[in-house]
Amino acid sequence: GIPTPRKDHAVIMVRFARDILTRIHVLTKELEITHGPDTADLSLRCGIHSGPVTAGVLRGERVRFQLFGDTMNTASRIEHTGQVGRIQVSVETADCLRVCGKSHWLIKREDQVEAKGKGIMQTYWIGSLGGKAGGSQASETDEDCDTVNEHEHVSAKHQNGKGTASRNNNNTITNNNRGGAKKKAPNNGLQERSTRLVDWNVQMFLHIIKQIIARREASDGSTHGRSTPISKSRFGHKTDANGGGSDAPASIPMDEVEEIIHLPDFDQRIARRQQDPEAMTVNPVVVTQLRSFIMNVSLMYNPNSFHNFEHASHVTMSVIKLLARIVAPSDDEGDFNLGMQGQGKPSSRDSSSHQHNNGTTDSAATLHDHTYGITSDPLTQFACAFSALIHDVDHSGVPNAVLVKEGTRLAQIYNNRSVAEQNSLALSWELFMSEEYAELRSCICPTAAEIDRFRQLVVNAVMATDIVDKELKQLRNDRWDKAFSNDFEESPRNARDRKATIVIEHLIQASDV
């Protein structure tokens, strides 16, 4: 209603607030893919009050139209005492809405709010408006607003007028009780949040899968019609003295932890031929199986306060972001870009620089060694993210020491060491190796050698999240001493891969904090 008076100002402001809430909900879901799973929790509170205001143009470096007065202060108090994702209005605004025939929009707030400088106030929530979003400019109430009451506009000719003031403020969902009654979470709130986390994880893993496909195509590899053989001996179960079955696995993850994980050497031919990973097409069946796998992983998490699926998603996000900060070789000229392959663009070079680049193969290989080969190998990246996603599956929320002290069945199966971590890995790996995910597994690691290397990466990464086990800690300390000792001699490849193993384990340890 300022500067042009209009009698349906309250209706327009309510619709405008509704449009804002609708748009912020859509925007945060879009941004969640790039900024992480918590982004969609950002929302707004909206508060509206109607009354006289003083309007004017402020001069200075930033000339702007500004509203002043007690009405603006009251609108701010109404917003502060509101709840996330809801529109709260004052009694004055509610009266304006009633005059315009919109009393059915109003829901009287059960409790009164105490506003700073205003005392106890009665307010109203705005319920369903009906109609479609995006109609804040068009009035549907002209026939209902023929009578102008004492809260309607006067001429704004002298920069004084009456209108409806609205305030909104960014806030997270954790602060939704500020100054007001406790908001009851919707019944499907946790399910919706879990679905958003699944969607975000699917997008992140698809990005790495495209890198795997691009690298495989550059090396003349193909996954079409190929299935991954499963090593039954590794994933089978022990037999008892009478030849019967046993619940204990034939081998446990702790037995598979290696001091050095070997990564592939840099291949200049592959780097030269590799196309943009984002241009790769992923088989829809693989996408479906990936989503199903991540959804099933989320269902395998227990709803405890820390070791839950939300925490696992945060660890996954951290691992991916840390990987993205490593420099990776990108083409046959030894150029490089920041971030994981496919996320940046090679630097430009002129013809003269080409003429003086006789040692391009050596320089690119040297850069590969400086990054220990991690970002040159998308399977390693996938394994790091995969490990972060599954590292707390089925965690009961009870420390390993308690599980061992109580003599639980899991503690007995895993020899009283890293009980929760070994259980998480075993359950997740069994799910991953099921026939339900044959195409997904074939896309990621189509050969027995690749799946063995993938498992080794996952075993070391997940077991690294147990920072209490003394033997694992000693293994890590010894590895570190050898990697950075001047007296210890080993082959250049072992030296590089030893440091790569250290980095991989530290990535997930730092992210799990």
Coordinates of C-alpha atoms in Angstrom, one line a residue:
G1 CA 0.0 0.0 0.0
I2 CA 3.0 2.4 -0.2
P3 CA 3.4 4.6 -2.1
T4 CA 0.2 3.8 -4.1
P5 CA -2.7 3.1 -1.7
R6 CA -4.8 0.0 -2.2
K7 CA -7.5 -1.4 0.1
D8 CA -6.4 -5.0 -0.2
H9 CA -2.8 -4.4 1.1
A10 CA -3.0 -7.1 3.8
V11 CA -4.2 -9.7 1.3
I12 CA -1.4 -8.8 -1.1
M13 CA 1.3 -9.0 1.6
V14 CA 0.1 -12.4 2.8
R15 CA 0.2 -13.8 -0.7
F16 CA 3.6 -12.3 -1.1
A17 CA 4.8 -14.0 2.0
R18 CA 3.4 -17.2 0.8
D19 CA 5.2 -16.9 -2.5
I20 CA 8.5 -16.2 -0.7
L21 CA 8.1 -19.4 1.4
T22 CA 7.3 -21.4 -1.7
R23 CA 10.3 -20.1 -3.6
I24 CA 12.8 -20.5 -0.8
H25 CA 11.6 -24.1 -0.4
V26 CA 12.3 -24.8 -4.1
L27 CA 15.6 -22.9 -4.1
T28 CA 17.1 -24.7 -1.1
K29 CA 16.3 -28.1 -2.6
E30 CA 18.0 -27.0 -5.8
L31 CA 21.1 -25.8 -3.9
E32 CA 21.2 -28.9 -1.8
I33 CA 22.9 -30.8 -4.6
T34 CA 25.8 -28.5 -4.7
H35 CA 26.0 -27.2 -1.1
G36 CA 25.2 -30.3 0.9
P37 CA 22.3 -32.1 2.6
D38 CA 21.7 -29.4 5.3
T39 CA 20.9 -26.7 2.8
A40 CA 17.3 -27.7 2.4
D41 CA 16.8 -27.0 6.2
L42 CA 17.2 -23.3 5.6
S43 CA 13.9 -21.5 5.7
L44 CA 12.1 -18.3 6.7
R45 CA 9.8 -16.9 9.3
C46 CA 7.4 -14.3 8.1
G47 CA 5.7 -11.7 10.3
I48 CA 3.1 -9.1 9.1
H49 CA 1.6 -6.1 10.9
S50 CA -0.7 -3.3 9.5
G51 CA -0.6 0.3 10.6
P52 CA 0.7 3.8 9.8
V53 CA 4.3 4.1 8.5
T54 CA 6.6 6.9 7.4
A55 CA 8.1 6.5 4.0
G56 CA 11.0 8.3 2.4
V57 CA 14.0 8.1 0.2
L58 CA 17.4 7.9 2.0
R59 CA 20.2 9.6 0.3
G60 CA 23.9 8.7 0.5
E61 CA 26.0 6.1 -1.2
R62 CA 23.1 3.7 -1.5
V63 CA 19.9 5.6 -2.3
R64 CA 16.9 3.5 -1.3
F65 CA 13.2 3.7 -0.4
Q66 CA 12.8 3.1 3.3
L67 CA 9.9 2.6 5.7
F68 CA 10.0 3.8 9.3
G69 CA 7.8 3.8 12.4
D70 CA 6.3 1.6 15.1
T71 CA 4.5 -0.5 12.5
M72 CA 7.9 -1.7 11.1
N73 CA 9.1 -2.5 14.7
T74 CA 6.0 -4.5 15.4
A75 CA 6.3 -6.5 12.2
S76 CA 9.8 -7.4 13.3
R77 CA 8.6 -8.6 16.7
I78 CA 5.8 -10.6 15.0
E79 CA 8.5 -12.3 12.8
H80 CA 10.8 -13.0 15.8
T81 CA 8.1 -14.8 17.7
G82 CA 7.0 -16.9 14.7
Q83 CA 8.0 -20.3 13.5
V84 CA 10.0 -21.5 10.6
G85 CA 8.0 -21.9 7.4
R86 CA 4.9 -20.2 8.8
I87 CA 3.3 -16.7 8.4
Q88 CA 2.3 -15.0 11.6
V89 CA 0.1 -11.8 11.5
S90 CA -1.0 -9.3 14.1
V91 CA -4.6 -8.6 15.2
E92 CA -4.6 -5.5 13.1
T93 CA -3.6 -7.4 10.0
A94 CA -6.2 -10.1 10.8
D95 CA -8.9 -7.4 11.0
C96 CA -7.8 -6.2 7.5
L97 CA -8.1 -9.7 6.2
R98 CA -11.6 -10.2 7.7
V99 CA -12.7 -7.0 6.0
C100 CA -11.6 -8.4 2.7
G101 CA -13.5 -11.7 3.3
K102 CA -10.4 -13.8 4.2
S103 CA -11.2 -14.8 7.7
H104 CA -10.9 -18.4 6.6
W105 CA -7.2 -17.9 6.2
L106 CA -6.8 -17.1 9.9
I107 CA -5.9 -19.6 12.6
K108 CA -5.8 -18.1 16.1
R109 CA -2.6 -18.9 17.9
E110 CA -3.3 -20.9 21.0
D111 CA -0.8 -19.1 23.1
Q112 CA -0.1 -15.4 23.3
V113 CA 3.4 -14.2 22.6
E114 CA 5.5 -11.7 24.5
A115 CA 7.1 -9.2 22.2
K116 CA 10.0 -7.0 23.3
G117 CA 8.7 -3.5 23.9
K118 CA 5.1 -4.6 23.1
G119 CA 4.2 -6.9 26.0
I120 CA 1.7 -9.7 25.5
M121 CA 0.2 -9.9 22.0
Q122 CA -2.5 -12.1 20.4
T123 CA -1.5 -13.3 16.9
Y124 CA -2.8 -15.5 14.1
W125 CA -1.2 -18.0 11.8
I126 CA -2.0 -18.0 8.2
G127 CA -3.4 -21.3 7.1
S128 CA -4.0 -22.6 3.5
L129 CA -4.8 -19.7 1.1
G130 CA -6.2 -21.9 -1.7
G131 CA -5.5 -21.1 -5.3
K132 CA -2.0 -21.1 -6.9
A133 CA 1.2 -19.6 -5.8
G134 CA 2.7 -16.7 -7.6
G135 CA -0.4 -14.5 -7.4
S136 CA 0.7 -11.8 -4.9
Q137 CA 0.3 -9.0 -7.5
A138 CA -3.2 -9.9 -8.6
S139 CA -6.0 -9.2 -6.2
E140 CA -8.9 -11.7 -6.0
T141 CA -10.6 -9.6 -3.3
D142 CA -11.7 -6.4 -5.0
E143 CA -15.4 -7.2 -4.4
D144 CA -14.7 -8.0 -0.8
C145 CA -12.7 -4.9 0.1
D146 CA -15.3 -2.1 -0.9
T147 CA -15.4 -0.9 2.7
V148 CA -12.3 0.9 4.0
N149 CA -11.8 0.6 7.7
E150 CA -9.7 2.6 10.1
H151 CA -6.6 0.6 9.2
E152 CA -6.8 1.3 5.4
H153 CA -4.6 3.6 3.5
V154 CA -4.6 7.4 3.4
S155 CA -2.8 9.3 0.7
A156 CA 0.9 8.8 0.5
K157 CA 1.4 12.2 -1.1
H158 CA 3.1 13.6 2.0
Q159 CA 5.1 10.4 2.5
N160 CA 2.9 9.3 5.4
G161 CA 0.5 6.5 5.0
K162 CA -1.0 3.3 6.4
G163 CA -0.1 0.0 5.0
T164 CA 0.9 -3.5 5.8
A165 CA 4.5 -4.1 6.9
S166 CA 6.2 -7.5 6.5
R167 CA 9.4 -8.8 8.0
N168 CA 11.1 -12.1 7.2
N169 CA 14.3 -13.5 8.5
N170 CA 16.6 -16.4 7.6
N171 CA 16.7 -19.1 10.2
T172 CA 17.4 -22.8 10.5
I173 CA 14.8 -25.3 11.5
T174 CA 16.6 -25.9 14.8
N175 CA 15.6 -22.4 16.0
N176 CA 11.9 -22.7 15.3
N177 CA 10.8 -22.3 19.0
R178 CA 12.2 -18.9 19.5
G179 CA 9.7 -16.8 21.5
G180 CA 6.8 -19.1 20.7
A181 CA 5.1 -22.4 21.3
K182 CA 6.9 -25.6 20.4
K183 CA 6.2 -26.6 16.8
K184 CA 5.2 -30.2 16.3
A185 CA 7.2 -31.8 13.6
P186 CA 5.2 -33.4 10.8
N187 CA 4.8 -37.1 10.9
N188 CA 6.7 -37.5 7.6
G189 CA 9.4 -35.0 8.5
L190 CA 12.2 -37.6 9.1
Q191 CA 11.2 -39.6 6.1
E192 CA 11.3 -36.4 3.9
R193 CA 14.7 -35.5 5.3
S194 CA 16.0 -39.0 4.7
T195 CA 14.8 -38.9 1.1
R196 CA 16.6 -35.6 0.5
L197 CA 19.8 -37.1 1.9
V198 CA 19.4 -40.1 -0.4
D199 CA 18.9 -37.8 -3.4
W200 CA 22.0 -35.8 -2.5
N201 CA 24.1 -38.9 -2.1
V202 CA 22.9 -40.3 -5.4
Q203 CA 24.0 -37.2 -7.2
M204 CA 27.4 -37.2 -5.6
F205 CA 28.1 -40.8 -6.4
L206 CA 26.8 -40.4 -9.9
H207 CA 29.4 -37.7 -10.5
I208 CA 32.2 -40.2 -9.5
I209 CA 30.6 -43.0 -11.5
K210 CA 30.8 -40.8 -14.6
Q211 CA 34.5 -40.4 -14.0
I212 CA 34.9 -44.1 -13.7
I213 CA 33.1 -44.6 -17.0
A214 CA 35.2 -41.9 -18.7
R215 CA 38.4 -43.4 -17.6
R216 CA 37.4 -46.9 -18.6
E217 CA 36.3 -45.8 -22.1
A218 CA 39.6 -44.0 -22.5
S219 CA 41.4 -47.3 -21.7
D220 CA 39.3 -49.2 -24.2
G221 CA 37.4 -50.9 -21.4
S222 CA 33.6 -51.6 -21.4
T223 CA 31.1 -52.8 -18.8
H224 CA 28.3 -53.8 -21.2
G225 CA 27.1 -57.3 -20.6
R226 CA 29.8 -58.0 -18.0
S227 CA 29.2 -59.3 -14.5
T228 CA 31.4 -59.3 -11.5
P229 CA 32.4 -62.7 -10.1
I230 CA 31.9 -63.0 -6.4
S231 CA 34.7 -64.6 -4.3
K232 CA 32.7 -67.1 -2.2
S233 CA 35.7 -68.0 0.0
R234 CA 36.1 -64.5 1.2
F235 CA 32.5 -63.9 2.0
G236 CA 31.5 -67.4 3.1
H237 CA 31.1 -68.7 6.7
K238 CA 33.1 -71.0 8.8
T239 CA 32.1 -74.6 9.4
D240 CA 32.1 -76.3 12.8
A241 CA 33.8 -79.5 13.8
N242 CA 30.8 -81.5 12.5
G243 CA 30.7 -79.9 9.2
G244 CA 27.7 -77.7 10.1
G245 CA 27.3 -74.0 9.4
S246 CA 28.4 -71.2 11.8
D247 CA 27.4 -67.6 12.2
A248 CA 31.0 -66.5 12.2
P249 CA 32.4 -65.3 8.9
A250 CA 35.2 -67.2 7.2
S251 CA 37.3 -64.1 7.5
I252 CA 36.8 -60.8 9.2
P253 CA 37.7 -57.3 7.9
M254 CA 40.3 -56.7 10.6
D255 CA 42.4 -59.5 9.0
E256 CA 42.4 -57.7 5.6
V257 CA 43.8 -54.4 6.7
E258 CA 47.0 -53.7 4.8
E259 CA 49.9 -51.4 5.5
I260 CA 50.1 -50.3 1.9
I261 CA 47.3 -50.1 -0.7
H262 CA 48.6 -50.1 -4.2
L263 CA 47.0 -47.6 -6.6
P264 CA 47.4 -47.6 -10.4
D265 CA 50.3 -45.9 -12.1
F266 CA 49.6 -42.8 -14.2
D267 CA 48.8 -43.7 -17.8
Q268 CA 49.6 -40.8 -20.2
R269 CA 47.6 -42.4 -23.0
I270 CA 44.4 -42.7 -20.9
A271 CA 44.8 -39.1 -19.7
R272 CA 45.2 -37.9 -23.3
R273 CA 42.1 -39.8 -24.6
Q274 CA 39.8 -39.3 -21.6
Q275 CA 36.7 -37.2 -22.4
D276 CA 34.7 -34.9 -20.1
P277 CA 33.2 -37.1 -17.4
E278 CA 30.0 -35.0 -17.3
A279 CA 29.4 -35.9 -20.9
M280 CA 29.2 -39.6 -20.0
T281 CA 25.8 -41.4 -19.9
V282 CA 25.0 -43.7 -17.1
N283 CA 22.8 -46.7 -17.7
P284 CA 19.4 -46.0 -16.2
V285 CA 19.5 -49.4 -14.6
V286 CA 22.7 -48.5 -12.8
V287 CA 21.1 -45.2 -11.6
T288 CA 18.1 -47.1 -10.2
Q289 CA 20.3 -49.7 -8.5
L290 CA 22.5 -46.9 -7.0
R291 CA 19.4 -45.2 -5.6
S292 CA 18.1 -48.4 -4.2
F293 CA 21.4 -49.3 -2.6
I294 CA 21.8 -45.9 -0.9
M295 CA 18.1 -46.1 0.2
N296 CA 18.7 -49.5 1.7
V297 CA 21.9 -48.3 3.4
S298 CA 19.9 -45.4 5.0
L299 CA 17.4 -48.0 6.3
M300 CA 20.2 -50.0 7.9
Y301 CA 21.2 -47.1 10.1
N302 CA 19.7 -46.9 13.6
P303 CA 18.0 -43.7 14.7
N304 CA 20.5 -42.9 17.5
S305 CA 21.8 -39.4 18.2
F306 CA 25.1 -39.5 16.4
H307 CA 25.9 -42.7 14.4
N308 CA 23.0 -42.1 12.1
F309 CA 22.5 -41.7 8.3
E310 CA 22.6 -37.9 8.5
H311 CA 26.0 -38.1 10.1
A312 CA 27.2 -40.6 7.5
S313 CA 26.0 -38.2 4.8
H314 CA 27.9 -35.3 6.4
V315 CA 31.1 -37.5 6.5
T316 CA 30.5 -38.3 2.8
M317 CA 30.2 -34.7 1.9
S318 CA 33.4 -33.8 3.8
V319 CA 35.3 -36.6 2.1
I320 CA 34.2 -35.5 -1.3
K321 CA 35.1 -31.9 -0.6
L322 CA 38.5 -32.8 0.7
L323 CA 39.1 -34.9 -2.4
A324 CA 38.1 -32.0 -4.5
R325 CA 40.9 -29.8 -3.0
I326 CA 43.6 -32.1 -4.3
V327 CA 45.4 -31.2 -7.6
A328 CA 45.0 -33.7 -10.4
P329 CA 46.8 -34.1 -13.8
S330 CA 44.3 -33.4 -16.5
D331 CA 45.8 -33.8 -20.0
D332 CA 48.7 -34.9 -22.1
E333 CA 50.4 -31.5 -21.9
G334 CA 51.0 -31.8 -18.2
D335 CA 48.3 -29.2 -17.5
F336 CA 46.4 -29.6 -14.3
N337 CA 43.3 -28.2 -12.7
L338 CA 42.0 -27.8 -9.1
G339 CA 39.5 -30.3 -8.0
M340 CA 38.5 -33.8 -9.0
Q341 CA 38.9 -34.6 -12.7
G342 CA 36.0 -33.3 -14.7
Q343 CA 35.2 -30.4 -12.3
G344 CA 37.6 -27.9 -13.8
K345 CA 39.1 -26.9 -17.1
P346 CA 42.7 -27.3 -18.4
S347 CA 44.7 -24.2 -18.5
S348 CA 45.4 -22.6 -21.9
R349 CA 48.8 -22.8 -23.5
D350 CA 50.3 -21.0 -26.5
S351 CA 52.2 -22.7 -29.3
S352 CA 55.6 -21.6 -27.9
S353 CA 54.9 -23.5 -24.7
H354 CA 54.1 -26.6 -26.7
Q355 CA 57.5 -26.4 -28.4
H356 CA 59.3 -26.3 -25.1
N357 CA 57.4 -29.1 -23.5
N358 CA 59.4 -32.2 -24.5
G359 CA 59.1 -33.7 -21.1
T360 CA 55.4 -33.6 -20.8
T361 CA 55.0 -37.3 -19.9
D362 CA 57.5 -37.0 -17.0
S363 CA 55.9 -33.8 -15.7
A364 CA 52.4 -35.2 -15.7
A365 CA 53.6 -38.4 -14.1
T366 CA 55.4 -36.3 -11.5
L367 CA 52.3 -34.4 -10.7
H368 CA 50.4 -37.7 -10.4
D369 CA 53.0 -38.8 -7.8
H370 CA 52.7 -35.6 -5.9
T371 CA 49.0 -36.3 -5.4
Y372 CA 49.9 -40.0 -4.6
G373 CA 47.7 -41.1 -7.5
I374 CA 44.5 -40.6 -5.5
T375 CA 42.7 -38.1 -7.8
S376 CA 43.9 -39.8 -10.9
D377 CA 42.0 -42.9 -10.0
P378 CA 38.2 -42.4 -9.7
L379 CA 37.7 -45.9 -8.2
T380 CA 39.7 -44.7 -5.2
Q381 CA 37.5 -41.7 -5.0
F382 CA 34.4 -43.8 -5.1
A383 CA 35.8 -46.1 -2.4
C384 CA 36.5 -43.2 -0.1
A385 CA 33.0 -41.8 -0.5
F386 CA 31.5 -45.3 -0.3
S387 CA 33.4 -46.0 3.0
A388 CA 32.1 -42.7 4.5
L389 CA 28.5 -43.6 3.6
I390 CA 28.6 -47.1 5.2
H391 CA 31.0 -46.7 8.0
D392 CA 28.4 -46.6 10.8
V393 CA 25.7 -48.9 9.4
D394 CA 23.7 -50.7 12.1
H395 CA 25.7 -48.8 14.8
S396 CA 23.9 -49.3 18.1
G397 CA 25.2 -46.1 19.6
V398 CA 27.2 -48.1 22.1
P399 CA 31.0 -47.9 22.2
N400 CA 33.1 -50.9 21.3
A401 CA 34.4 -51.1 24.8
V402 CA 30.9 -51.6 26.2
L403 CA 30.1 -54.2 23.5
V404 CA 33.2 -56.2 24.5
K405 CA 32.7 -55.8 28.2
E406 CA 29.1 -57.1 27.9
G407 CA 30.3 -60.1 25.8
T408 CA 27.9 -59.4 23.0
R409 CA 27.5 -61.8 20.1
L410 CA 29.1 -59.3 17.7
A411 CA 32.1 -58.9 20.0
Q412 CA 32.6 -62.6 19.9
I413 CA 32.3 -62.8 16.2
Y414 CA 34.8 -60.0 15.6
N415 CA 37.3 -61.1 18.3
N416 CA 36.6 -58.2 20.5
R417 CA 38.2 -55.7 18.2
S418 CA 36.6 -52.8 16.2
V419 CA 33.3 -54.5 16.7
A420 CA 31.0 -51.8 15.3
E421 CA 33.2 -51.0 12.4
Q422 CA 33.6 -54.6 11.3
N423 CA 29.9 -55.2 11.6
S424 CA 29.1 -52.1 9.5
L425 CA 31.5 -53.1 6.8
A426 CA 30.3 -56.8 6.7
L427 CA 26.6 -55.9 6.4
S428 CA 27.2 -53.2 3.8
W429 CA 29.5 -55.4 1.7
E430 CA 27.0 -58.2 1.8
L431 CA 24.3 -55.8 0.5
F432 CA 26.6 -54.5 -2.2
M433 CA 27.5 -58.0 -3.4
S434 CA 24.0 -59.2 -3.7
E435 CA 22.5 -60.0 -7.2
E436 CA 20.2 -57.1 -6.8
Y437 CA 23.1 -54.7 -7.6
A438 CA 24.9 -56.7 -10.3
E439 CA 24.7 -53.9 -12.9
L440 CA 25.8 -51.3 -10.4
R441 CA 28.7 -53.4 -9.3
S442 CA 29.7 -54.2 -12.9
C443 CA 29.7 -50.5 -13.7
I444 CA 32.0 -49.6 -10.8
C445 CA 34.4 -52.6 -10.8
P446 CA 33.7 -55.1 -13.7
T447 CA 36.6 -57.4 -13.0
A448 CA 37.6 -59.6 -10.0
A449 CA 40.9 -57.6 -9.7
E450 CA 39.0 -54.3 -9.5
I451 CA 36.5 -55.5 -6.9
D452 CA 39.4 -56.9 -4.8
R453 CA 41.1 -53.5 -5.0
F454 CA 37.9 -51.7 -4.2
R455 CA 37.3 -53.9 -1.2
Q456 CA 40.8 -53.3 0.1
L457 CA 40.3 -49.6 -0.1
V458 CA 37.0 -49.8 1.7
V459 CA 38.4 -52.1 4.4
N460 CA 41.3 -49.8 5.2
A461 CA 39.1 -46.7 5.2
V462 CA 36.3 -48.0 7.3
M463 CA 38.7 -49.6 9.8
A464 CA 40.5 -46.3 10.1
T465 CA 37.4 -44.8 11.7
D466 CA 38.3 -46.8 14.8
I467 CA 40.9 -44.6 16.4
V468 CA 40.9 -46.4 19.7
D469 CA 42.1 -49.9 18.7
K470 CA 45.7 -50.1 19.9
E471 CA 47.0 -52.5 17.2
L472 CA 45.5 -50.4 14.4
K473 CA 46.9 -47.3 15.9
Q474 CA 50.3 -48.9 16.1
L475 CA 50.1 -49.9 12.4
R476 CA 49.2 -46.4 11.4
N477 CA 52.1 -44.9 13.5
D478 CA 54.6 -47.4 12.0
R479 CA 53.4 -46.6 8.5
W480 CA 53.8 -42.9 9.1
D481 CA 57.3 -43.4 10.5
K482 CA 58.4 -45.4 7.5
A483 CA 56.8 -42.9 5.0
F484 CA 58.7 -39.9 6.4
S485 CA 61.8 -41.5 7.6
N486 CA 65.2 -40.8 6.0
D487 CA 66.5 -44.1 7.1
F488 CA 63.8 -46.4 5.7
E489 CA 64.4 -47.5 2.1
E490 CA 61.8 -48.9 -0.3
S491 CA 60.8 -48.7 -3.9
P492 CA 59.4 -45.4 -5.2
R493 CA 56.0 -47.0 -5.9
N494 CA 55.8 -48.4 -2.4
A495 CA 56.8 -45.0 -1.0
R496 CA 54.1 -43.2 -3.0
D497 CA 51.4 -45.8 -2.2
R498 CA 52.3 -45.8 1.5
K499 CA 51.6 -42.0 1.6
A500 CA 48.4 -42.5 -0.5
T501 CA 47.2 -45.0 2.1
I502 CA 47.9 -42.5 4.9
V503 CA 46.0 -39.8 3.1
I504 CA 43.0 -42.0 2.4
E505 CA 42.7 -43.0 6.0
H506 CA 43.2 -39.5 7.2
L507 CA 40.5 -38.2 4.9
I508 CA 37.8 -40.3 6.5
Q509 CA 39.2 -39.8 10.0
A510 CA 39.1 -36.0 9.7
S511 CA 35.7 -36.1 8.1
D512 CA 34.3 -38.4 10.9
V513 CA 35.2 -35.9 13.6

